[in-house]
Coordinates of C-alpha atoms and ligand atoms in Angstrom, one line a residue:
X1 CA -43.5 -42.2 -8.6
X2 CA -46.1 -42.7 -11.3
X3 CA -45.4 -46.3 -12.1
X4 CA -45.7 -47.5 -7.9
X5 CA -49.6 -46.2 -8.3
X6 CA -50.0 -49.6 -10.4
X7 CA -49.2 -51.2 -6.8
X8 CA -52.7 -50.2 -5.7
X9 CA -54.6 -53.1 -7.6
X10 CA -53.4 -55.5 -5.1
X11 CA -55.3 -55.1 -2.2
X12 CA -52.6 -53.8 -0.1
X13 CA -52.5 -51.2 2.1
X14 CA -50.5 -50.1 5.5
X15 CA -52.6 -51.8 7.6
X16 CA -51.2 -55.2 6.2
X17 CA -47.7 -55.0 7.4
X18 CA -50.2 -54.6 11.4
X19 CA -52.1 -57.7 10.2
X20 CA -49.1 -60.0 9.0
X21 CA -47.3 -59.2 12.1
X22 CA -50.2 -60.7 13.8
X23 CA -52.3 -58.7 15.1
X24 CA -55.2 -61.3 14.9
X25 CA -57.8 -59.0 16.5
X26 CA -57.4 -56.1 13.8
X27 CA -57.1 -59.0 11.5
X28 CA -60.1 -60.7 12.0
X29 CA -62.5 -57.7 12.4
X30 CA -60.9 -56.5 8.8
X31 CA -61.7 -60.1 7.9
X32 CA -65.2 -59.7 8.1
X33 CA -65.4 -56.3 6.9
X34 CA -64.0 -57.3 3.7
X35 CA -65.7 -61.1 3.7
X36 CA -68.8 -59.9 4.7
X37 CA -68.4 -63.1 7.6
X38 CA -70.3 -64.1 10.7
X39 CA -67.7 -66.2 11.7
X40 CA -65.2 -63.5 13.2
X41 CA -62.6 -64.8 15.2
X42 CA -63.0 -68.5 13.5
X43 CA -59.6 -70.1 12.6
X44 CA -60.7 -70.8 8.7
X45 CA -61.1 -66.8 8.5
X46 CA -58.2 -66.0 9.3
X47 CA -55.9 -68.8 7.9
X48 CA -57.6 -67.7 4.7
X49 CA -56.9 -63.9 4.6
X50 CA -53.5 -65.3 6.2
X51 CA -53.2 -67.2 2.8
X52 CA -54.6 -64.1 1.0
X53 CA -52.1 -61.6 3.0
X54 CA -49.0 -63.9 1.8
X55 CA -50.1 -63.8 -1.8
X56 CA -50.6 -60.2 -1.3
X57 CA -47.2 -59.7 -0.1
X58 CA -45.8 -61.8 -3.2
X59 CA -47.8 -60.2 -5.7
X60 CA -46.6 -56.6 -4.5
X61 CA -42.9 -58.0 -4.3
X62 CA -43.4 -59.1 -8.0
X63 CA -45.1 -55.9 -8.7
X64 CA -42.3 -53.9 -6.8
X65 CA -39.7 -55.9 -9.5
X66 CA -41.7 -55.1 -12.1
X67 CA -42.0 -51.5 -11.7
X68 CA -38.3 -51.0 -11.1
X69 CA -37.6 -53.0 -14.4
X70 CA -40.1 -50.6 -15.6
X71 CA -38.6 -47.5 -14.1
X72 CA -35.3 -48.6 -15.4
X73 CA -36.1 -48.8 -18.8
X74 CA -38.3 -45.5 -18.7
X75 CA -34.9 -44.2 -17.3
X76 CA -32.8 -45.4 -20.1
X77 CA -35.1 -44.5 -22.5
X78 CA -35.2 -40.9 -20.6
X79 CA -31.8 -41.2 -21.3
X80 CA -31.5 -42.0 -24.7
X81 CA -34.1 -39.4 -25.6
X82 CA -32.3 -36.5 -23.7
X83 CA -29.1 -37.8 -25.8
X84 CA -30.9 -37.4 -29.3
X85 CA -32.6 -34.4 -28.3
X86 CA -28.9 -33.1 -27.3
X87 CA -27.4 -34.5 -30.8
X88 CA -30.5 -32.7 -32.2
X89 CA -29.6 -29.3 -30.7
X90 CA -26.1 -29.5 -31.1
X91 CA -26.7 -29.9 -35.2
X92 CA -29.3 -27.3 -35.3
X93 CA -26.9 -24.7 -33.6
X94 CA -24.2 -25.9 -36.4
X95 CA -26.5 -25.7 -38.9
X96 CA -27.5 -22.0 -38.0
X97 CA -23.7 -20.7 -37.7
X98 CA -23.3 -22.0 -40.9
X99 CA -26.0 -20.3 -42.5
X100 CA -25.5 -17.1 -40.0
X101 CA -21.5 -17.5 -41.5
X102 CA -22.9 -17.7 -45.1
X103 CA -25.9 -14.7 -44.7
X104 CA -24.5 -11.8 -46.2
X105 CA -25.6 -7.7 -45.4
X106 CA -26.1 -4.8 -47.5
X107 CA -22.8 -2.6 -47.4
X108 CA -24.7 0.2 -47.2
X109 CA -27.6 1.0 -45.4
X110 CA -31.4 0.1 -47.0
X111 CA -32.9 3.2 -48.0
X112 CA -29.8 5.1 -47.9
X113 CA -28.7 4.1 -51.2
X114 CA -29.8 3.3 -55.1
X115 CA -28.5 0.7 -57.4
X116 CA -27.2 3.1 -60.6
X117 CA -25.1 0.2 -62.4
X118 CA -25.5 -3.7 -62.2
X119 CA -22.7 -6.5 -63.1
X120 CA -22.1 -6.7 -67.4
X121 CA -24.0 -3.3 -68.1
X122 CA -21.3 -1.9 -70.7
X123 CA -20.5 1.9 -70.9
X124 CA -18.0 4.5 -72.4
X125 CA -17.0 5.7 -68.7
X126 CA -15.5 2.2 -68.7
X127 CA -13.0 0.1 -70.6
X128 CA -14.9 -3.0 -70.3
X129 CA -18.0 -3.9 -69.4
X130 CA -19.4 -3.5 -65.9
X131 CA -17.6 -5.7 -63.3
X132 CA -19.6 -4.9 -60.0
X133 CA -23.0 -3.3 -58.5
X134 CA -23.4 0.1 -57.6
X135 CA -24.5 1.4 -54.5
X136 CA -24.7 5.2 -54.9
X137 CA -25.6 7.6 -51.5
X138 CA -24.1 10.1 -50.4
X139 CA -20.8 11.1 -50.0
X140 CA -19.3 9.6 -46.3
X141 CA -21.6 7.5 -46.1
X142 CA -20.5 4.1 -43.8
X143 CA -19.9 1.3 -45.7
X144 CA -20.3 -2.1 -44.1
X145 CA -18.6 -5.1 -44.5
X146 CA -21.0 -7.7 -46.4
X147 CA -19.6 -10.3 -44.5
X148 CA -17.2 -12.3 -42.0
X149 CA -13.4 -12.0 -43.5
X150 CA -9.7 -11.0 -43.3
X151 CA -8.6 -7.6 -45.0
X152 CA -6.3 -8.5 -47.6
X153 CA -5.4 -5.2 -49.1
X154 CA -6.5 -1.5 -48.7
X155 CA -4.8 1.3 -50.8
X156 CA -5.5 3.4 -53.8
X157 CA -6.2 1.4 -57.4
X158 CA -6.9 3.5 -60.3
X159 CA -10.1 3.3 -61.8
X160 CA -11.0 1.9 -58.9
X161 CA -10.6 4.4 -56.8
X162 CA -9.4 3.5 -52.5
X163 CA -10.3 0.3 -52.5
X164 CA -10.5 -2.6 -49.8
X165 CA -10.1 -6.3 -50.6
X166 CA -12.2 -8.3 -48.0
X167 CA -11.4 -12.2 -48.3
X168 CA -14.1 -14.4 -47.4
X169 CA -13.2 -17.9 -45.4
X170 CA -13.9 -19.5 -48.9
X171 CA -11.3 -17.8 -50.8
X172 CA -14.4 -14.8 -52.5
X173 CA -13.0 -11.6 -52.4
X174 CA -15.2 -8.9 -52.1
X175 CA -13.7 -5.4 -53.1
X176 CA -15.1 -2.3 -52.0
X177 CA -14.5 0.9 -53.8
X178 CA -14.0 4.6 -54.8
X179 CA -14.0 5.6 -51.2
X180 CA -13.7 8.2 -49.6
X181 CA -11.6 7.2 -46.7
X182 CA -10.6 3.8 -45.0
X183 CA -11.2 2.5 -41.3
X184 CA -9.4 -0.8 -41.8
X185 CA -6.3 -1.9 -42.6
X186 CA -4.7 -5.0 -44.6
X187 CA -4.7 -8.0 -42.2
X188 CA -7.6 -7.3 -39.6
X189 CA -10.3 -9.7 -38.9
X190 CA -13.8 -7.7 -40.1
X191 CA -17.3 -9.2 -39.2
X192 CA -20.5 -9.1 -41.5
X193 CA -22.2 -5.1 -40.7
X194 CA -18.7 -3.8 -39.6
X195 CA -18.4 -0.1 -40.9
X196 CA -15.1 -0.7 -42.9
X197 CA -15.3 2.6 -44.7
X198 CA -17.5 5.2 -46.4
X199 CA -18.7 6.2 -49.9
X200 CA -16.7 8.3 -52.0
X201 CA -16.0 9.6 -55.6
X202 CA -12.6 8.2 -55.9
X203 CA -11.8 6.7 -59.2
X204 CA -13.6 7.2 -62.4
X205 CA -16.9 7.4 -61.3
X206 CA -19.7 10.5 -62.2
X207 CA -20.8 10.7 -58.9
X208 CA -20.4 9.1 -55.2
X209 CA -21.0 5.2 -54.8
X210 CA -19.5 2.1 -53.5
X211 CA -18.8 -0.2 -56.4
X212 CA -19.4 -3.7 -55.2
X213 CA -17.2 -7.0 -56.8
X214 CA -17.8 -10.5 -55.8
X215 CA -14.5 -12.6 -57.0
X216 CA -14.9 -16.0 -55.8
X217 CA -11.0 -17.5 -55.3
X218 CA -9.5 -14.4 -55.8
X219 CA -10.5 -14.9 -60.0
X220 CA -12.8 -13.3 -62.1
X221 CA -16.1 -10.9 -61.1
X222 CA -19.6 -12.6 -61.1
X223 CA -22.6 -10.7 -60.7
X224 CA -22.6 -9.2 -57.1
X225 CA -26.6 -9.4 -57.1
X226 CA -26.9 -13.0 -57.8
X227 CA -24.0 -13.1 -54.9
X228 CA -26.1 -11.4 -52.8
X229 CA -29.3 -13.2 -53.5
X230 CA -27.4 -16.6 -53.0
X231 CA -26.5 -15.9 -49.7
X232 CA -30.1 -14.6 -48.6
X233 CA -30.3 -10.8 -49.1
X234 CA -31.7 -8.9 -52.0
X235 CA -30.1 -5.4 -52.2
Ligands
LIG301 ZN1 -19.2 0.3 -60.4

């Protein structure tokens, strides 16, 4: 133990449990080694480093209660360290499933698609103005889920082609569609990269794309790219 070596300025050693059980002869010959004295074997020597061994022996009990008071409180503060560094760990691992829960992917592929339309561009082919981002690849291409959510509905919608409502654990839906075909059905649990489907032409579209829409509580579209950028991925 580290803090005992503090015990060695006192000028115990083993011998000095020998020389306070009496052995005199040891005693005195030790006496005049460290005394540098002729008078070995005189009474004064010894009742001196007698007197010497006693204070020793009280300065190393002292010392002995000092270093456990020491040890004790370089315990607790072991302690109390280990229990911040613990509350420390436990927050950081919160903190990253939080941001892992709220890090969103790309639902196709990088490199496999192109953006063709972004969010507000306005256009004959639709009735209003632009409501989503469009991925276009090829046709059957996987489509995966952008992130953790419940499937709330999957089935055919006009314009819109098959489509599949993903709801988010904050209430954003995220609609995926003119697919091609479906690989999930209303009610299952999908997690952020799932493959949840694949890129069609269904719909009134000019050629094969997923059309992304970002409806935060279920209300109106907001611009999928921003979406995405919020939550830590440029598409
Ligand atoms: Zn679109």
């Amino acid at each position: 133990m580290a803090l005992a070596a503090t015990g060695a300025l006192t000028v115990g050693n083993p011998d000095d449990t020998q020389v306070a059980s009496g052995n005199l002869q040891k005693l005195s010959a030790q006496a005049s080694v460290f005394s540098g004295a002729s008078s070995v074997g005189s009474s004064g020597a010894l009742s001196g480093r007698e007197r010497a061994v006693s204070r020793d022996s009280q300065r190393e009990a002292m010392q002995d209660a000092a270093d456990q008071q020491l040890q004790a409180a370089a315990e607790r503060q072991a302690r109390q360290r280990n229990a911040a560094l613990q509350a420390l760990a436990a927050s950081a691992e919160k903190q990253a499933s939080l941001i892992a829960r709220n890090l969103w992917q790309l639902p196709v592929t990088r490199g496999v698609y192109h953006l063709t339309s972004r969010f507000g561009e306005c256009s004959l082919l639709w009735s209003h103005c632009h409501t989503g981002l469009d991925f276009a690849a090829p046709s059957g291409t996987p489509i995966h889920a952008i992130a953790n959510g419940v499937v709330t509905s999957a089935g055919y919608d006009g314009a819109y082609g098959n489509k599949t409502v993903v709801t988010l654990a904050d209430g954003t839906e995220i609609w995926y569609c003119h697919q091609t075909s479906y690989l999930v059905s209303s009610g299952q649990q999908v997690q952020a990269g799932d493959t949840i489907g694949s890129v069609g032409s269904t719909g009134n579209v000019t050629g094969p794309h997923v059309h992304i829409e970002v409806r935060p509580g279920a209300g109106d579209p907001v611009d999928p790219y921003a979406a995405f950028i919020a939550h830590g991925i440029t598409p």
